[in-house]
Amino acid sequence: MGHITVMTRRAAALAGALALAVVGTAATANSAPEHPHGSCADARGTLLFCEDFEALPRGATTGHGWGVNAQNGTVAVERDTAHGRDHRPGQVLHVHTEGNGHAFVEVGGLSAPGNSFYGRMRVRVDALPSAPDWAHFTLVEATGTGDGSVVRPVGGQYVPTVDGGTDLWGVGSDGGPTGDWTDWQETSPARAGRWTCVEWRLDASDNQVSVWFDGRPHPDLTVDTTDHGGNPVDFVLPRVDTVRMGWQLYQPGPTPSSYDLRLDDLALSTHRLGCV
């Protein structure tokens, strides 16, 4: 896994992704919100799915509208004890995997209008991989019917050739005609040990994937029909019916040998929800 290709972005793709940034509302930078941000009650009318874990008993491993897809991994609702300005106190989902295992919240039965939708989640990863070289990880993937492509709007790779070795965010795919690729960019480093609000958009009109971190667009990571990191054929989104959010690492014998992350404020919507 983890074929590497670094693409030069077309100016049109950059402009399109930047234009999307004006939609939605970003969190205030100077102080913590006084109310639960990102709660499901805040986004009525546009939601395809929402889970903030507040109504679930601690230890729960399923909820309304979602199940678990896991191998050598577990999930459980718990009280978050390591919160700060970037995250409200409350309940979160603890995801744990061993080695190259996986554990995902799986949302099935989706049917977004026009096969286009936004996603959002808050995530805190305790530690990212530092071995082996080119270790490849996924936090979000979308699947459905079509040419067999599995789309990974949120993932990344440990890249040994950048800054002596660093983890970089990247958009990727596998299983379809474009092959197995992770289009990481040096301008989008991934950070462990802190809460990050991650947003993404799948737009079927140009098979485009766009990404935001903490309310800021990252047009360097935008891919579309012809501008992507795979084989020189068209990249086409599947007719998405399932989205998974959690963790998967593909290489055996990684460092560290196990992975822990917390998820909160998961949502899929017909409109961008932002990171309020």
Coordinates of N, CA, C and O in Angstrom, one line a residue, residues 97-208:
T97 N -6.3 0.5 18.0 CA -5.9 -0.5 17.1 C -4.5 -1.1 17.5 O -3.7 -0.4 18.0
E98 N -4.3 -2.3 17.1 CA -3.0 -3.0 17.3 C -2.4 -3.2 15.9 O -3.0 -3.7 15.0
G99 N -1.1 -2.9 15.8 CA -0.3 -3.1 14.6 C -1.0 -2.5 13.4 O -1.3 -1.3 13.4
N100 N -1.2 -3.3 12.4 CA -1.9 -2.7 11.2 C -3.4 -3.1 11.1 O -4.0 -3.3 10.1
G101 N -4.0 -3.0 12.3 CA -5.4 -3.2 12.4 C -6.2 -2.0 12.0 O -5.7 -1.0 11.7
H102 N -7.6 -2.1 12.1 CA -8.4 -1.0 11.8 C -9.6 -1.0 12.7 O -10.0 -2.1 13.2
A103 N -10.2 0.2 13.0 CA -11.4 0.3 13.7 C -12.1 1.6 13.3 O -11.6 2.7 13.4
F104 N -13.3 1.4 12.7 CA -14.1 2.5 12.1 C -15.5 2.5 12.6 O -16.1 1.5 12.8
V105 N -16.0 3.7 12.9 CA -17.5 4.0 12.9 C -17.9 3.8 11.4 O -17.4 4.5 10.5
E106 N -18.9 3.0 11.2 CA -19.4 2.7 9.8 C -20.8 3.2 9.7 O -21.7 2.8 10.4
V107 N -21.0 4.2 8.8 CA -22.3 4.7 8.5 C -22.8 4.2 7.2 O -22.2 4.6 6.1
G108 N -23.8 3.4 7.1 CA -24.3 2.8 5.9 C -25.6 3.4 5.4 O -26.3 4.2 6.2
G109 N -26.1 3.0 4.3 CA -27.4 3.4 3.8 C -27.5 4.8 3.4 O -28.6 5.4 3.3
L110 N -26.3 5.5 3.0 CA -26.3 6.9 2.6 C -26.8 7.0 1.2 O -26.6 6.2 0.4
S111 N -27.5 8.2 0.9 CA -27.9 8.5 -0.4 C -27.9 10.0 -0.5 O -29.0 10.6 -0.3
A112 N -26.8 10.7 -0.7 CA -26.7 12.1 -0.7 C -27.2 12.7 -2.0 O -27.0 12.1 -3.1
P113 N -28.0 13.8 -2.0 CA -28.4 14.4 -3.2 C -27.3 14.7 -4.2 O -26.3 15.3 -3.8
G114 N -27.4 14.2 -5.4 CA -26.3 14.5 -6.4 C -25.0 13.8 -6.1 O -24.0 14.1 -6.7
N115 N -25.1 12.8 -5.1 CA -23.9 12.1 -4.7 C -22.8 13.0 -4.3 O -21.6 12.8 -4.4
S116 N -23.2 14.2 -3.6 CA -22.2 15.2 -3.2 C -22.6 15.5 -1.7 O -23.8 15.8 -1.4
F117 N -21.6 15.6 -0.9 CA -21.9 15.9 0.5 C -20.6 16.4 1.2 O -19.5 16.2 0.7
Y118 N -20.8 16.9 2.5 CA -19.7 17.4 3.3 C -19.6 16.4 4.5 O -20.6 15.8 5.0
G119 N -18.4 16.3 5.1 CA -18.2 15.6 6.3 C -17.4 16.4 7.3 O -16.7 17.4 6.9
R120 N -17.6 16.1 8.6 CA -16.8 16.8 9.6 C -16.6 15.9 10.8 O -17.4 15.1 11.1
M121 N -15.4 16.0 11.4 CA -15.2 15.3 12.7 C -14.0 16.0 13.4 O -13.2 16.7 12.8
R122 N -14.0 15.9 14.7 CA -12.9 16.3 15.5 C -12.1 15.0 15.9 O -12.7 14.0 16.2
V123 N -10.8 15.2 15.8 CA -10.0 14.0 16.1 C -8.7 14.4 16.8 O -8.1 15.5 16.6
R124 N -8.3 13.5 17.8 CA -7.0 13.7 18.5 C -6.3 12.3 18.4 O -6.8 11.4 19.0
V125 N -5.2 12.3 17.7 CA -4.4 11.0 17.6 C -3.2 11.1 18.6 O -2.5 12.1 18.6
D126 N -3.1 10.1 19.5 CA -2.0 10.2 20.5 C -0.7 10.2 19.8 O 0.2 10.9 20.3
A127 N -0.4 9.3 18.8 CA 0.9 9.3 18.1 C 0.7 8.8 16.7 O -0.1 7.9 16.5
L128 N 1.4 9.4 15.8 CA 1.3 9.0 14.4 C 2.5 8.1 14.1 O 3.5 8.1 14.8
P129 N 2.5 7.3 13.0 CA 3.6 6.4 12.7 C 4.9 7.1 12.4 O 4.9 8.1 11.8
S130 N 6.0 6.4 12.9 CA 7.3 6.9 12.5 C 8.1 5.8 11.9 O 9.3 6.0 11.6
A131 N 7.5 4.7 11.6 CA 8.1 3.5 10.9 C 7.0 2.6 10.6 O 6.0 2.5 11.3
P132 N 7.1 1.8 9.5 CA 8.2 1.9 8.5 C 8.1 3.1 7.6 O 7.1 3.8 7.7
D133 N 9.1 3.3 6.8 CA 9.1 4.4 5.8 C 7.9 4.2 4.9 O 7.5 3.1 4.5
W134 N 7.2 5.3 4.7 CA 6.0 5.4 3.8 C 4.8 4.7 4.5 O 3.8 4.4 3.8
A135 N 4.8 4.5 5.8 CA 3.6 4.0 6.5 C 2.4 4.8 6.1 O 2.4 6.0 6.2
H136 N 1.3 4.1 5.8 CA 0.1 4.8 5.2 C -1.0 4.6 6.1 O -1.3 3.4 6.5
F137 N -1.8 5.7 6.4 CA -2.9 5.6 7.4 C -4.1 6.3 6.8 O -4.0 7.2 6.0
T138 N -5.3 5.8 7.2 CA -6.6 6.4 6.7 C -7.4 6.7 8.0 O -7.5 5.8 8.9
L139 N -8.1 7.8 7.9 CA -9.0 8.2 9.0 C -10.5 8.2 8.5 O -11.4 8.1 9.3
V140 N -10.7 8.5 7.2 CA -12.0 8.5 6.6 C -11.9 7.8 5.2 O -11.0 8.1 4.5
E141 N -12.9 7.0 5.0 CA -13.0 6.4 3.6 C -14.5 6.3 3.2 O -15.4 6.2 4.1
A142 N -14.7 6.4 1.9 CA -16.1 6.4 1.4 C -16.1 5.3 0.3 O -15.2 5.2 -0.6
T143 N -17.2 4.5 0.3 CA -17.3 3.4 -0.6 C -18.8 3.4 -1.2 O -19.7 4.0 -0.6
G144 N -18.9 2.6 -2.2 CA -20.2 2.5 -2.8 C -20.2 1.7 -4.1 O -19.2 1.0 -4.4
T145 N -21.1 2.0 -5.0 CA -21.2 1.3 -6.3 C -20.4 2.1 -7.3 O -20.3 3.3 -7.2
G146 N -19.9 1.5 -8.4 CA -19.2 2.2 -9.4 C -18.1 1.4 -10.0 O -18.2 0.2 -10.2
D147 N -16.9 2.0 -10.1 CA -15.8 1.3 -10.7 C -14.9 0.6 -9.7 O -13.8 0.2 -10.1
G148 N -15.3 0.5 -8.5 CA -14.5 -0.2 -7.5 C -13.6 0.7 -6.6 O -12.9 0.3 -5.7
S149 N -13.6 2.0 -6.9 CA -12.8 3.0 -6.2 C -13.2 3.1 -4.7 O -14.4 3.3 -4.5
V150 N -12.3 3.0 -3.8 CA -12.5 3.4 -2.4 C -11.8 4.7 -2.2 O -10.6 4.9 -2.4
V151 N -12.6 5.8 -1.8 CA -12.0 7.1 -1.7 C -11.6 7.4 -0.3 O -12.4 7.1 0.7
R152 N -10.5 8.0 -0.1 CA -10.0 8.3 1.3 C -9.7 9.8 1.4 O -8.6 10.2 1.2
P153 N -10.7 10.5 1.7 CA -10.6 12.0 1.8 C -9.7 12.5 2.9 O -9.1 13.6 2.8
V154 N -9.6 11.7 4.0 CA -8.7 12.0 5.1 C -7.8 10.9 5.4 O -8.2 9.8 5.9
G155 N -6.5 11.1 5.2 CA -5.5 10.1 5.5 C -4.1 10.7 5.4 O -4.0 11.9 5.3
G156 N -3.1 9.8 5.3 CA -1.8 10.4 5.1 C -0.7 9.3 5.1 O -1.0 8.2 5.0
Q157 N 0.5 9.8 5.3 CA 1.7 8.9 5.1 C 2.8 9.5 5.9 O 3.0 10.7 6.1
Y158 N 3.7 8.5 6.5 CA 4.9 8.9 7.1 C 5.9 9.0 5.9 O 6.2 8.0 5.3
V159 N 6.5 10.2 5.7 CA 7.4 10.4 4.6 C 8.8 10.6 5.1 O 9.1 11.7 5.7
P160 N 9.7 9.7 4.9 CA 11.0 9.8 5.5 C 11.9 10.9 4.8 O 12.9 11.3 5.4
T161 N 11.5 11.3 3.6 CA 12.4 12.3 2.9 C 12.1 13.7 3.1 O 12.7 14.6 2.6
V162 N 11.1 14.0 4.0 CA 10.7 15.4 4.3 C 11.1 15.7 5.8 O 10.6 15.0 6.7
D163 N 11.9 16.7 6.0 CA 12.3 17.1 7.4 C 12.8 16.0 8.2 O 12.5 15.9 9.5
G164 N 13.5 15.1 7.6 CA 14.1 13.9 8.4 C 13.1 12.9 8.8 O 13.4 12.0 9.6
G165 N 11.9 13.0 8.2 CA 10.8 12.1 8.5 C 9.6 12.8 9.2 O 9.8 13.3 10.3
T166 N 8.5 12.8 8.5 CA 7.3 13.5 9.1 C 6.1 12.9 8.5 O 6.1 12.2 7.5
D167 N 5.0 13.1 9.2 CA 3.7 12.6 8.8 C 2.9 13.7 8.1 O 2.8 14.8 8.6
L168 N 2.4 13.4 6.9 CA 1.7 14.4 6.1 C 0.3 14.0 5.7 O 0.1 12.8 5.4
W169 N -0.6 14.9 5.8 CA -2.0 14.6 5.3 C -2.0 14.4 3.8 O -1.2 15.0 3.1
G170 N -2.9 13.5 3.4 CA -3.0 13.3 2.0 C -4.4 12.7 1.6 O -5.0 12.0 2.5
V171 N -4.9 13.0 0.5 CA -6.1 12.4 -0.1 C -5.7 11.2 -1.0 O -4.7 11.3 -1.6
G172 N -6.5 10.2 -0.9 CA -6.1 9.0 -1.7 C -7.3 8.2 -2.2 O -8.5 8.5 -1.9
S173 N -6.9 7.1 -2.8 CA -7.9 6.1 -3.3 C -7.3 4.8 -3.6 O -6.0 4.7 -3.5
D174 N -8.1 3.8 -3.7 CA -7.6 2.4 -4.0 C -8.7 1.7 -4.7 O -9.9 2.0 -4.5
G175 N -8.4 0.6 -5.4 CA -9.3 -0.3 -5.9 C -9.9 0.0 -7.2 O -10.6 -0.9 -7.8
G176 N -9.8 1.2 -7.7 CA -10.3 1.5 -9.0 C -9.3 1.7 -10.1 O -8.1 1.4 -9.9
P177 N -9.6 2.2 -11.3 CA -8.7 2.3 -12.4 C -7.5 3.2 -12.1 O -6.4 3.0 -12.6
T178 N -7.6 4.2 -11.2 CA -6.5 5.1 -10.9 C -5.5 4.4 -9.9 O -4.4 4.9 -9.7
G179 N -5.8 3.2 -9.4 CA -4.9 2.5 -8.6 C -4.8 2.9 -7.1 O -5.8 3.5 -6.6
D180 N -3.7 2.5 -6.5 CA -3.5 2.8 -5.0 C -2.6 4.0 -4.9 O -1.4 3.9 -5.3
W181 N -3.1 5.1 -4.4 CA -2.3 6.3 -4.3 C -2.8 7.1 -3.1 O -3.9 7.1 -2.6
T182 N -1.8 7.8 -2.5 CA -2.0 8.8 -1.5 C -1.3 10.1 -1.9 O 0.0 10.1 -1.9
D183 N -2.0 11.1 -2.2 CA -1.5 12.3 -2.8 C -1.2 13.3 -1.6 O -1.9 14.3 -1.4
W184 N -0.1 13.0 -0.8 CA 0.3 13.9 0.3 C 1.0 15.1 -0.2 O 1.5 15.2 -1.3
Q185 N 1.0 16.1 0.7 CA 1.7 17.4 0.3 C 2.5 17.9 1.5 O 2.0 17.8 2.7
E186 N 3.7 18.4 1.3 CA 4.6 18.9 2.3 C 3.9 20.1 3.1 O 4.3 20.4 4.2
T187 N 3.0 20.8 2.4 CA 2.4 22.0 3.0 C 1.3 21.6 4.0 O 0.6 22.5 4.6
S188 N 1.0 20.3 4.2 CA -0.1 19.9 5.1 C 0.4 18.8 6.1 O 0.1 17.6 6.0
P189 N 1.3 19.2 7.1 CA 1.7 18.3 8.1 C 0.6 17.8 9.0 O -0.2 18.6 9.4
A190 N 0.7 16.6 9.4 CA -0.3 16.1 10.4 C 0.4 16.2 11.8 O 1.6 15.9 11.9
R191 N -0.4 16.5 12.8 CA 0.1 16.7 14.2 C -0.6 15.8 15.1 O -1.9 15.7 15.1
A192 N 0.1 15.1 16.0 CA -0.4 14.3 17.0 C -0.6 15.1 18.3 O 0.0 16.1 18.5
G193 N -1.4 14.5 19.2 CA -1.5 15.1 20.6 C -2.3 16.3 20.7 O -2.3 17.0 21.8
R194 N -3.1 16.6 19.7 CA -3.9 17.8 19.8 C -5.2 17.6 19.0 O -5.3 16.8 18.1
W195 N -6.3 18.3 19.4 CA -7.6 18.1 18.7 C -7.5 18.9 17.4 O -7.0 20.1 17.4
T196 N -8.0 18.3 16.3 CA -8.0 18.9 15.0 C -9.5 18.8 14.5 O -10.0 17.7 14.6
C197 N -10.0 19.8 14.0 CA -11.3 19.7 13.3 C -11.1 19.5 11.9 O -10.4 20.3 11.2
V198 N -11.5 18.4 11.4 CA -11.3 18.0 10.0 C -12.6 18.0 9.2 O -13.6 17.5 9.7
E199 N -12.6 18.7 8.1 CA -13.8 18.7 7.2 C -13.3 18.3 5.8 O -12.2 18.5 5.4
W200 N -14.3 17.7 5.1 CA -14.0 17.3 3.7 C -15.3 17.4 2.9 O -16.4 17.5 3.5
R201 N -15.1 17.5 1.6 CA -16.3 17.5 0.7 C -16.0 16.6 -0.5 O -14.9 16.6 -1.1
L202 N -17.0 15.8 -0.8 CA -17.0 15.0 -2.1 C -18.0 15.7 -3.0 O -19.2 15.8 -2.7
D203 N -17.6 16.1 -4.2 CA -18.4 16.8 -5.2 C -18.4 16.0 -6.5 O -17.4 16.0 -7.2
A204 N -19.5 15.3 -6.8 CA -19.5 14.5 -7.9 C -19.5 15.2 -9.3 O -19.3 14.6 -10.3
S205 N -19.8 16.5 -9.3 CA -19.8 17.2 -10.5 C -18.5 17.2 -11.2 O -18.4 17.3 -12.5
D206 N -17.4 17.2 -10.5 CA -16.0 17.1 -11.1 C -15.2 16.0 -10.3 O -14.0 16.0 -10.4
N207 N -15.9 15.1 -9.6 CA -15.2 14.1 -8.9 C -14.2 14.7 -8.0 O -13.0 14.2 -7.8
Q208 N -14.5 15.8 -7.3 CA -13.6 16.5 -6.5 C -13.6 16.2 -5.0 O -14.7 16.0 -4.5

